[in-house]
PDB file of C-alpha atoms in Angstrom:
ATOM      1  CA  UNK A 355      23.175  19.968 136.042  1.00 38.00           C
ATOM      2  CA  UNK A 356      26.947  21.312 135.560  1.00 43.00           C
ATOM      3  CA  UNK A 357      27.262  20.616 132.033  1.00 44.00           C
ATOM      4  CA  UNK A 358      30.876  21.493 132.536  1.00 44.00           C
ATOM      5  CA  UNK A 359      31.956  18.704 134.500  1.00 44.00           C
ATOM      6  CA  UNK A 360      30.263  16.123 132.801  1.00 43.00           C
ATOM      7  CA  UNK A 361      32.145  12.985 131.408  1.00 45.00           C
ATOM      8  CA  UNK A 362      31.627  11.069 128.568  1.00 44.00           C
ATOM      9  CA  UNK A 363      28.882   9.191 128.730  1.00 44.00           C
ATOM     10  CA  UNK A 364      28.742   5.542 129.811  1.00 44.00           C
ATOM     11  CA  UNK A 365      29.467   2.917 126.331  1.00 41.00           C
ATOM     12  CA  UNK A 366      29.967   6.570 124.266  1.00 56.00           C
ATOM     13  CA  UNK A 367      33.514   6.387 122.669  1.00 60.00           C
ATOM     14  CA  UNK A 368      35.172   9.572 123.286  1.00 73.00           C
ATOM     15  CA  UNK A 369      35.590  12.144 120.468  1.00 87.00           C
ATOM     16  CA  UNK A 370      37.033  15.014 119.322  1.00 93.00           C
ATOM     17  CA  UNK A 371      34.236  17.530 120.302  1.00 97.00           C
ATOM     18  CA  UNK A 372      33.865  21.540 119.846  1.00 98.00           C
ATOM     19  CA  UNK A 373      34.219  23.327 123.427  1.00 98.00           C
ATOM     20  CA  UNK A 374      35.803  26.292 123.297  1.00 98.00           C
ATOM     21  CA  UNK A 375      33.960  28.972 121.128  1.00 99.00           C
ATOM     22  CA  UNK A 376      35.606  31.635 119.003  1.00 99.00           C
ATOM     23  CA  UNK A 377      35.041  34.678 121.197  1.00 99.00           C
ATOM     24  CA  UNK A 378      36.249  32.939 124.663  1.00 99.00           C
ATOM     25  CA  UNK A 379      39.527  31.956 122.407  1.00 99.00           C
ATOM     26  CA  UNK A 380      39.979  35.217 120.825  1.00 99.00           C
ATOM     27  CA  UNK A 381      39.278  36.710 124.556  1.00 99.00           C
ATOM     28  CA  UNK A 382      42.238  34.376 125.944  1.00 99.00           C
ATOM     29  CA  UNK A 383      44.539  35.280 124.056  1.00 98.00           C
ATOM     30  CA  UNK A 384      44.338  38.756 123.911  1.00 99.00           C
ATOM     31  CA  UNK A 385      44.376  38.886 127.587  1.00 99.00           C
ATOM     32  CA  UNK A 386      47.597  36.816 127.225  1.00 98.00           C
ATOM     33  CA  UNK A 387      49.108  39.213 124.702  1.00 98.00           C
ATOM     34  CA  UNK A 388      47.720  42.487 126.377  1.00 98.00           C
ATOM     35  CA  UNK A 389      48.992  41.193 130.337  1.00 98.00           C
ATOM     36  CA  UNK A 390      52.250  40.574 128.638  1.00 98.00           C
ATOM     37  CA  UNK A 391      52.693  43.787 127.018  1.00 98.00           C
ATOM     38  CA  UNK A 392      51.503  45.558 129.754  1.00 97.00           C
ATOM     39  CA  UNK A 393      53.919  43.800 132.142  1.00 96.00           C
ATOM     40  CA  UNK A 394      56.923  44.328 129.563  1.00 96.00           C
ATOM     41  CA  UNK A 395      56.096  48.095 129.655  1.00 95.00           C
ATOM     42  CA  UNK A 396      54.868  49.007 133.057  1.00 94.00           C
ATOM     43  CA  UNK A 397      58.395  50.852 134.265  1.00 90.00           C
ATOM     44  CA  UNK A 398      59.003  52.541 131.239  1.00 90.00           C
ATOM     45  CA  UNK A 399      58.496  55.890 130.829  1.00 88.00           C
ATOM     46  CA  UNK A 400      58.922  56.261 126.662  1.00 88.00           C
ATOM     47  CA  UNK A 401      55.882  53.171 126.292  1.00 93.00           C
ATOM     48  CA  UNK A 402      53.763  54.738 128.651  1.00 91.00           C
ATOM     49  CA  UNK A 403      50.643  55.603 126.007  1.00 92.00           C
ATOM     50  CA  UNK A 404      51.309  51.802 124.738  1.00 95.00           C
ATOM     51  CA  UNK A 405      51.438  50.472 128.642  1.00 96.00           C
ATOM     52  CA  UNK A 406      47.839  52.598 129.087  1.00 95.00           C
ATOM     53  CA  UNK A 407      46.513  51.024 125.917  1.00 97.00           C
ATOM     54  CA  UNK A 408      46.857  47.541 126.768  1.00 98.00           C
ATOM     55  CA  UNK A 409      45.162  48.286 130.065  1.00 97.00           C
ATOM     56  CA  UNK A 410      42.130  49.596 128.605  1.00 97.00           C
ATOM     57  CA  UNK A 411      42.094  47.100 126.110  1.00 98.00           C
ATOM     58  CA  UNK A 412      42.074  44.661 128.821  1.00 99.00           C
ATOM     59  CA  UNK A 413      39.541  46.275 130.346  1.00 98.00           C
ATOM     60  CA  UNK A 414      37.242  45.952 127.520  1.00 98.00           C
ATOM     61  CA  UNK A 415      37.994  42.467 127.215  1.00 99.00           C
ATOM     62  CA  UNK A 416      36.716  42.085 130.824  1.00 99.00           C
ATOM     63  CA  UNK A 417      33.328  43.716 130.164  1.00 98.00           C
ATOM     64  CA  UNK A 418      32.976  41.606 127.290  1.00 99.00           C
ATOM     65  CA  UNK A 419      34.097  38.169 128.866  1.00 99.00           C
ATOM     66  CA  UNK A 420      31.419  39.106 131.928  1.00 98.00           C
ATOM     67  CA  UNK A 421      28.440  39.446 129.328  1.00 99.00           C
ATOM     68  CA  UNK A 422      29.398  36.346 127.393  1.00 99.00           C
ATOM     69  CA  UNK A 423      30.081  34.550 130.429  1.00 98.00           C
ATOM     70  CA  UNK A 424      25.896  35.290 131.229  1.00 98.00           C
ATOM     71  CA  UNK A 425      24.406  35.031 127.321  1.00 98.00           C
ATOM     72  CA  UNK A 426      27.294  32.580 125.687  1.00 98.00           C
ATOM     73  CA  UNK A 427      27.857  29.067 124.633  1.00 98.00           C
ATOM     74  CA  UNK A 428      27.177  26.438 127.294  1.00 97.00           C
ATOM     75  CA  UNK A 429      31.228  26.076 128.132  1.00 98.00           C
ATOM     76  CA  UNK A 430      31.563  29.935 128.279  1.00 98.00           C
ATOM     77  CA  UNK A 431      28.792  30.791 130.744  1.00 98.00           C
ATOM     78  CA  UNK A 432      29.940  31.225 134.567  1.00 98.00           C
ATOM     79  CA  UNK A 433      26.647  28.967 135.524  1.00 97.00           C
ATOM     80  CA  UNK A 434      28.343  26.060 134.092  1.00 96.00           C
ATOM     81  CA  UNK A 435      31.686  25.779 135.492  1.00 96.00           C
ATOM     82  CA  UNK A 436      31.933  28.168 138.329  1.00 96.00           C
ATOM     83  CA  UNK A 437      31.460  26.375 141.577  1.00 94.00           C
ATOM     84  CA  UNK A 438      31.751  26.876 145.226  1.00 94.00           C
ATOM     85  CA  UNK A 439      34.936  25.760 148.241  1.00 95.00           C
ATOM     86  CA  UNK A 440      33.894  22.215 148.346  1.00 96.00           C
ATOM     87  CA  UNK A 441      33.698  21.633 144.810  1.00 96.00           C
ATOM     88  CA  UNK A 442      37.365  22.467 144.095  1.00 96.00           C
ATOM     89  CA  UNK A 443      38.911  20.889 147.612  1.00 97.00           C
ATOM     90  CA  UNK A 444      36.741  17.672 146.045  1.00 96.00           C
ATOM     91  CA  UNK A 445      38.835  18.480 142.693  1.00 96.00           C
ATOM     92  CA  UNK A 446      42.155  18.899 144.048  1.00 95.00           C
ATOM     93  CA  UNK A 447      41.783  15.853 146.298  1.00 96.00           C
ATOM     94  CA  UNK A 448      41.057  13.989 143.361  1.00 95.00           C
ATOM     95  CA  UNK A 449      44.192  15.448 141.857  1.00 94.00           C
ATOM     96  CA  UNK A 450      46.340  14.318 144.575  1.00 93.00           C
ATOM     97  CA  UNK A 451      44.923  10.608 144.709  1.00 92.00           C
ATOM     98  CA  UNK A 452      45.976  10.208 140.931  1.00 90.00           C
ATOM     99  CA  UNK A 453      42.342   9.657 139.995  1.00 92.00           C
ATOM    100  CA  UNK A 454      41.397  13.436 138.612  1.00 91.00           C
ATOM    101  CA  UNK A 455      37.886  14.075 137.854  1.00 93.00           C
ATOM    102  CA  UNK A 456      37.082  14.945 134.056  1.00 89.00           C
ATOM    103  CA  UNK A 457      35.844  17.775 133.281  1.00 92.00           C
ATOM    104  CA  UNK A 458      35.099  19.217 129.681  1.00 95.00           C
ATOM    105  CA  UNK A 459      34.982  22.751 130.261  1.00 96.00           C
ATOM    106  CA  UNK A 460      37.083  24.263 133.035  1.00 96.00           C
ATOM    107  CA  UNK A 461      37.457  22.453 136.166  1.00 96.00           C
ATOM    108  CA  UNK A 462      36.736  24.659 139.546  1.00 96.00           C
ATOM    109  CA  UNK A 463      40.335  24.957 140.698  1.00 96.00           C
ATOM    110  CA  UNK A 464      40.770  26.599 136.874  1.00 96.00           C
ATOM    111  CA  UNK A 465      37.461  28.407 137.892  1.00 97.00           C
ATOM    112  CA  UNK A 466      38.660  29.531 140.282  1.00 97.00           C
ATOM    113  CA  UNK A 467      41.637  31.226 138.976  1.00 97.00           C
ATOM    114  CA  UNK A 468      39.320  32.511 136.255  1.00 97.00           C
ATOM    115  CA  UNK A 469      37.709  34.575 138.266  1.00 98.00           C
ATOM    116  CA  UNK A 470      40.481  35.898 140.572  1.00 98.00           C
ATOM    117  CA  UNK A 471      42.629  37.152 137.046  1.00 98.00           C
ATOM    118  CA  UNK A 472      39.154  38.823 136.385  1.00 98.00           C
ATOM    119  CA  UNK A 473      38.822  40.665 139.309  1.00 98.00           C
ATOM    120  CA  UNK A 474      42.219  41.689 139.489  1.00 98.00           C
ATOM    121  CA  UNK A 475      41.993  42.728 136.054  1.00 98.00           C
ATOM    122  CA  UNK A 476      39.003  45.073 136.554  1.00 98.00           C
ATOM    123  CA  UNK A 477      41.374  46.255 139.876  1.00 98.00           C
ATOM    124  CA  UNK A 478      44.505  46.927 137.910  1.00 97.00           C
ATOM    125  CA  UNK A 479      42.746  48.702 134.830  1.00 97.00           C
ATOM    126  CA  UNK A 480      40.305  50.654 136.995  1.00 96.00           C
ATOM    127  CA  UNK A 481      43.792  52.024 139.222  1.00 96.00           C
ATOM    128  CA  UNK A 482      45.577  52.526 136.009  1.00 94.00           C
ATOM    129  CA  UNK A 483      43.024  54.804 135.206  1.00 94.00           C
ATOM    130  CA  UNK A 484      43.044  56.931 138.280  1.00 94.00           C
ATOM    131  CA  UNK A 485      46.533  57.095 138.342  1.00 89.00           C
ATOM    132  CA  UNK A 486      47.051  57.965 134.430  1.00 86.00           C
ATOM    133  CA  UNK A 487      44.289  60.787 135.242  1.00 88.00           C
ATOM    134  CA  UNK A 488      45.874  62.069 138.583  1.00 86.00           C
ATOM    135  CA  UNK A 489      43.386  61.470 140.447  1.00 86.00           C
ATOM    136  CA  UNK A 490      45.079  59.825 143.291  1.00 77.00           C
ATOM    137  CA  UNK A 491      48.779  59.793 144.894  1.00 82.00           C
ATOM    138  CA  UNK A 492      50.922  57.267 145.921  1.00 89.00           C
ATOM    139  CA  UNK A 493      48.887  54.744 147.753  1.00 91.00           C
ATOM    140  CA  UNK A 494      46.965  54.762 144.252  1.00 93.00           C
ATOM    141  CA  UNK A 495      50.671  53.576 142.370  1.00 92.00           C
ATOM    142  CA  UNK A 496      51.058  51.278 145.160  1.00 94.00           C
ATOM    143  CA  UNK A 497      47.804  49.773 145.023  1.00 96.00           C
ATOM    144  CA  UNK A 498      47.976  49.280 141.060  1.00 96.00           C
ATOM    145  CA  UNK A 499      51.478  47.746 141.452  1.00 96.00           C
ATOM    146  CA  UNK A 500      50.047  45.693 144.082  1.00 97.00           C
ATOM    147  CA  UNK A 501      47.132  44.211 142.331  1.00 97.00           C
ATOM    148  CA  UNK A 502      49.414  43.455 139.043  1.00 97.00           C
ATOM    149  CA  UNK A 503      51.559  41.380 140.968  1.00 97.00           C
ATOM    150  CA  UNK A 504      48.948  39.564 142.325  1.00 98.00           C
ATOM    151  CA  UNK A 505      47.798  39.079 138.622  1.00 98.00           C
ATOM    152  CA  UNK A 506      51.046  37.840 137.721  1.00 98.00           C
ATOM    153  CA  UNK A 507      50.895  35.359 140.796  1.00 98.00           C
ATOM    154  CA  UNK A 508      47.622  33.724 139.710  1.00 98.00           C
ATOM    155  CA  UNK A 509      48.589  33.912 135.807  1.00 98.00           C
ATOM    156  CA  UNK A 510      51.547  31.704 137.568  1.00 98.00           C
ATOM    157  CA  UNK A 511      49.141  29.512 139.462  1.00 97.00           C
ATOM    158  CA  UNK A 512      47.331  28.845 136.131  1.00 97.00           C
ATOM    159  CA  UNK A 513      49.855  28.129 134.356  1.00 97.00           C
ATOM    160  CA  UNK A 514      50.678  25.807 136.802  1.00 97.00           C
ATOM    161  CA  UNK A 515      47.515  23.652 136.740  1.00 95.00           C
ATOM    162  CA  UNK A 516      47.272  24.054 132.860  1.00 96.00           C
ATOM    163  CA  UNK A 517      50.495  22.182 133.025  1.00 97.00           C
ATOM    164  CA  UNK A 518      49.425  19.607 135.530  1.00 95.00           C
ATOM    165  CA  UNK A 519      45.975  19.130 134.136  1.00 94.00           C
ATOM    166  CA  UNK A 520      47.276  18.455 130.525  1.00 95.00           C
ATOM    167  CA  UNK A 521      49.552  15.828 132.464  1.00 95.00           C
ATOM    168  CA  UNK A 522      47.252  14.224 134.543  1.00 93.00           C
ATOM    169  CA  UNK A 523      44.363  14.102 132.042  1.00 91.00           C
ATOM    170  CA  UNK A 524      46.733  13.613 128.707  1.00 92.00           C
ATOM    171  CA  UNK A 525      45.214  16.356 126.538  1.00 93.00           C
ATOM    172  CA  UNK A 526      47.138  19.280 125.652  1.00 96.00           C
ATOM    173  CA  UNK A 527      44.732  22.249 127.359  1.00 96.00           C
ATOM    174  CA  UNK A 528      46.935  24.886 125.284  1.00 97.00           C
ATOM    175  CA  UNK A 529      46.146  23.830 122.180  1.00 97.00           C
ATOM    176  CA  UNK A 530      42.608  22.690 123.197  1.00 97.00           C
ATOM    177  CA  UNK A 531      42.110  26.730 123.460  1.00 98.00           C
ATOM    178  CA  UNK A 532      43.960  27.634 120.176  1.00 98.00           C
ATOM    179  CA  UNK A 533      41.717  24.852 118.395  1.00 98.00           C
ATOM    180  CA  UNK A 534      38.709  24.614 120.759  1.00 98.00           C
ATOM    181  CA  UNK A 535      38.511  21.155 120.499  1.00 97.00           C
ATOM    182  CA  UNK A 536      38.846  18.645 123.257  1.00 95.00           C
ATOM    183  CA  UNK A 537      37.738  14.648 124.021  1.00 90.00           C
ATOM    184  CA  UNK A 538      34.535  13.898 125.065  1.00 89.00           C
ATOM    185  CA  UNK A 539      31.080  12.781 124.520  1.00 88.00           C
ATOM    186  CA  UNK A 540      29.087  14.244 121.376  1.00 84.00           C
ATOM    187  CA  UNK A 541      26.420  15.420 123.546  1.00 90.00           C
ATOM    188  CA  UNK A 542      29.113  17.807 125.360  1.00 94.00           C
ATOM    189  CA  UNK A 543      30.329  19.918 122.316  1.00 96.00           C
ATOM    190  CA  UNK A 544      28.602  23.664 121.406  1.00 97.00           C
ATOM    191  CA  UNK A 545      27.241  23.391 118.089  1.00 95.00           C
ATOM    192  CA  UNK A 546      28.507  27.173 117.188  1.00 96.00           C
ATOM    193  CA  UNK A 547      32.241  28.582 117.347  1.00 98.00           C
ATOM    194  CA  UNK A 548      30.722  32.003 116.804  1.00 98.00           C
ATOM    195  CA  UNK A 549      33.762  32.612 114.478  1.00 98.00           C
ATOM    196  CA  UNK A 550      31.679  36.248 113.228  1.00 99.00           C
ATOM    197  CA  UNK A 551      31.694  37.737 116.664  1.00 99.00           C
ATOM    198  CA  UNK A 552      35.311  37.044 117.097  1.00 99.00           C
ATOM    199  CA  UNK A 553      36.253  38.784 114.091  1.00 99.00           C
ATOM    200  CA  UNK A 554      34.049  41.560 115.183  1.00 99.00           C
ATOM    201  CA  UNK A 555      35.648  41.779 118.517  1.00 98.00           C
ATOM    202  CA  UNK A 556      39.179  41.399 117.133  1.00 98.00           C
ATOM    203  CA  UNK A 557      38.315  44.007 115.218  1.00 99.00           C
ATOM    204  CA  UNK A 558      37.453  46.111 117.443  1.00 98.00           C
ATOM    205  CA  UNK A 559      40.226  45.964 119.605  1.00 99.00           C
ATOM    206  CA  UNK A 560      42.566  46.363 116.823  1.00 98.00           C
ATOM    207  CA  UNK A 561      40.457  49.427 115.675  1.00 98.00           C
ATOM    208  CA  UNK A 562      40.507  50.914 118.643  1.00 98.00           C
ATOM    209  CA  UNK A 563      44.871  50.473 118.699  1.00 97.00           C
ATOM    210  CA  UNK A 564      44.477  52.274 115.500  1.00 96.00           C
ATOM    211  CA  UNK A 565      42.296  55.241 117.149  1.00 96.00           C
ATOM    212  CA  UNK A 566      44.655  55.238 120.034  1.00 94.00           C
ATOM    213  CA  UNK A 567      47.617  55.331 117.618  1.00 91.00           C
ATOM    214  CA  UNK A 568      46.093  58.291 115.283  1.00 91.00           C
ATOM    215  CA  UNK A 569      45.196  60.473 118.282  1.00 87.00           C
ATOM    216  CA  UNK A 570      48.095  60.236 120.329  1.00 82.00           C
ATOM    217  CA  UNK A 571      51.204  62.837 120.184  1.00 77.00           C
ATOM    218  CA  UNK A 572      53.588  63.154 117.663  1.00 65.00           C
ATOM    219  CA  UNK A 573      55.780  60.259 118.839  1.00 57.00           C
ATOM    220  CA  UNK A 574      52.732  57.989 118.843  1.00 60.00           C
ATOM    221  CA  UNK A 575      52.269  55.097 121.230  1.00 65.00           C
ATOM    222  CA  UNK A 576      55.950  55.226 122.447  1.00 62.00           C
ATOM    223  CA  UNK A 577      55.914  58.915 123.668  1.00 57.00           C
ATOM    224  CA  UNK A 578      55.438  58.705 127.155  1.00 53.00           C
ATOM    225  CA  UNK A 579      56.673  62.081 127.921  1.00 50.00           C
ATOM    226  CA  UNK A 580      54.021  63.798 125.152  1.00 50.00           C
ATOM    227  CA  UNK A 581      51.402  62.090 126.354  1.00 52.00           C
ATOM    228  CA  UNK A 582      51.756  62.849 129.681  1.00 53.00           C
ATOM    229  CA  UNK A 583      51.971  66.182 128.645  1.00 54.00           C
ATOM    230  CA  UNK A 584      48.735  66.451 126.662  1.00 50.00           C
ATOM    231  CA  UNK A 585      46.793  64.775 129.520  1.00 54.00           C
ATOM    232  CA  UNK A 586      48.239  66.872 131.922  1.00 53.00           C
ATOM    233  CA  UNK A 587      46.545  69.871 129.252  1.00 49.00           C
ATOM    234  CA  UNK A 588      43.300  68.229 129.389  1.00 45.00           C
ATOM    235  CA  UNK A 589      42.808  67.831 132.746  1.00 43.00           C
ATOM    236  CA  UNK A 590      43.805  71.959 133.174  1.00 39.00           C
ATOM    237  CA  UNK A 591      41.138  72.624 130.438  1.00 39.00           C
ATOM    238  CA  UNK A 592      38.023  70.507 132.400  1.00 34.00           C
ATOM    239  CA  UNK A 593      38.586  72.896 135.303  1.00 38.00           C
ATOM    240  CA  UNK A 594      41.836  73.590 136.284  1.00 40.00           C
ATOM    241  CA  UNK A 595      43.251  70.707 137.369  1.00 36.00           C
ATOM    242  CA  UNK A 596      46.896  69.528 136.437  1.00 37.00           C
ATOM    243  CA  UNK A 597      47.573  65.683 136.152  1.00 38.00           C
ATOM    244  CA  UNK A 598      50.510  64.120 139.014  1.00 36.00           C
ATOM    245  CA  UNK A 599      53.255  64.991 136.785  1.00 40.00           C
ATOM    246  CA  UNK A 600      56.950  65.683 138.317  1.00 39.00           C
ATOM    247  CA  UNK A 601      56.183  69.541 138.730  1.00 42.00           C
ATOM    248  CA  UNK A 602      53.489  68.687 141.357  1.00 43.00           C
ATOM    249  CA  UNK A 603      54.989  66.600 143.638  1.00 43.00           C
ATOM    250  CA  UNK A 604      55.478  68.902 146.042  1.00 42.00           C
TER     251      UNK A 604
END
């Protein structure tokens, strides 16, 4: 039974109902905050360290979001909303006849685009890496670049629907994931918002800032050039080899 896409039930007044748990909020907009950061700093040499940090960060959030996404709420698990090809053509047709289906959790065109920004999440961290470790050349820059503008194009694409789905189906989806609440059938809502585990996991993303912040360089997160520098050091000390730093390229 997709939970997800059920609809209030026949002669049950709809009501304000608990979807959205405390975790898969907290994990939203982090992701928001982090991809935005990220974005802001990704050509900037002096906000490098920060630019890194919000890449692992998001990383973290990914691992996270993939285990909840198995052992979570109802609304968070990937077995209740993530569908195949003919479930979100059968959506989107139903967007374009003006008679969209309801669905209380996400709907498999926002599925969809789910788990593309996941994917290319786990692609733009994981080259991040390599390149911030010198482990690859060129093709590696170009394929990081690559896969965050194809993370900007589906964050665009989401956007998009969020915007047309809070039209068509007159709820506001933004706040609906600031509050968690959205209209439907008692029987639909999560009877837990797992507030403690988002304070843990808030917590430990802002812990590990503060980690990243005590053991970087003198000019902390904004020191590009230092940390380059250290890493560079590192990677000589595990063997000899230097990180892809301007003295190297040819």
């Amino acid at each position: 039974m997709n939970a997800t896409s059920a609809s209030p039930a026949e002669g049950t007044a709809p009501r304000r109902i608990l979807v959205w748990d405390a975790p898969v909020r907290v994990f939203h907009w982090l992701m928001v905050a982090c991809f935005a950061g990220a974005w802001l700093t990704a050509d900037s040499e002096s906000f490098r360290l920060l630019h890194v940090t919000l890449g692992y960060t998001m990383a973290g959030l990914v691992a996270f979001r993939l285990v909840w996404g198995v052992v979570g709420t109802r609304h968070a698990r990937f077995a209740s909303f993530v569908r195949g090809p003919a479930a979100v053509l059968a959506y989107l047709k139903s967007m374009l006849v003006g008679r969209p289906e309801h669905h209380v959790g996400h709907n498999p065109a926002g599925a969809l685009a789910i788990v593309a920004l996941l994917g290319l999440t786990a692609a733009v961290a994981a080259t991040g890496w390599a390149q911030f470790e010198g482990l690859g050349g060129e093709w590696l820059e170009d394929a990081h670049e690559i896969a965050a503008n194809l993370m900007l194009f589906v964050v665009g694409i989401h956007l998009a629907g969020v915007i047309v789905g809070s039209l068509a189906h007159r709820e506001n989806l933004v706040a609906a994931m600031v509050t968690g609440s959205k209209h439907g059938a008692g029987g639909d809502g999560i009877a837990r918002a797992w507030r403690a585990l988002a304070t843990v996991m808030l917590v430990a993303v802002l812990g590990f800032w503060w980690w990243q912040w005590q053991s970087a360089p003198a000019g902390g997160l904004m020191d590009g050039a230092a940390a380059t520098e250290q890493r560079d050091g590192h990677g000589r000390g595990r063997g000899g080899r230097s990180g892809r730093g301007h003295d190297d390229d040819d």
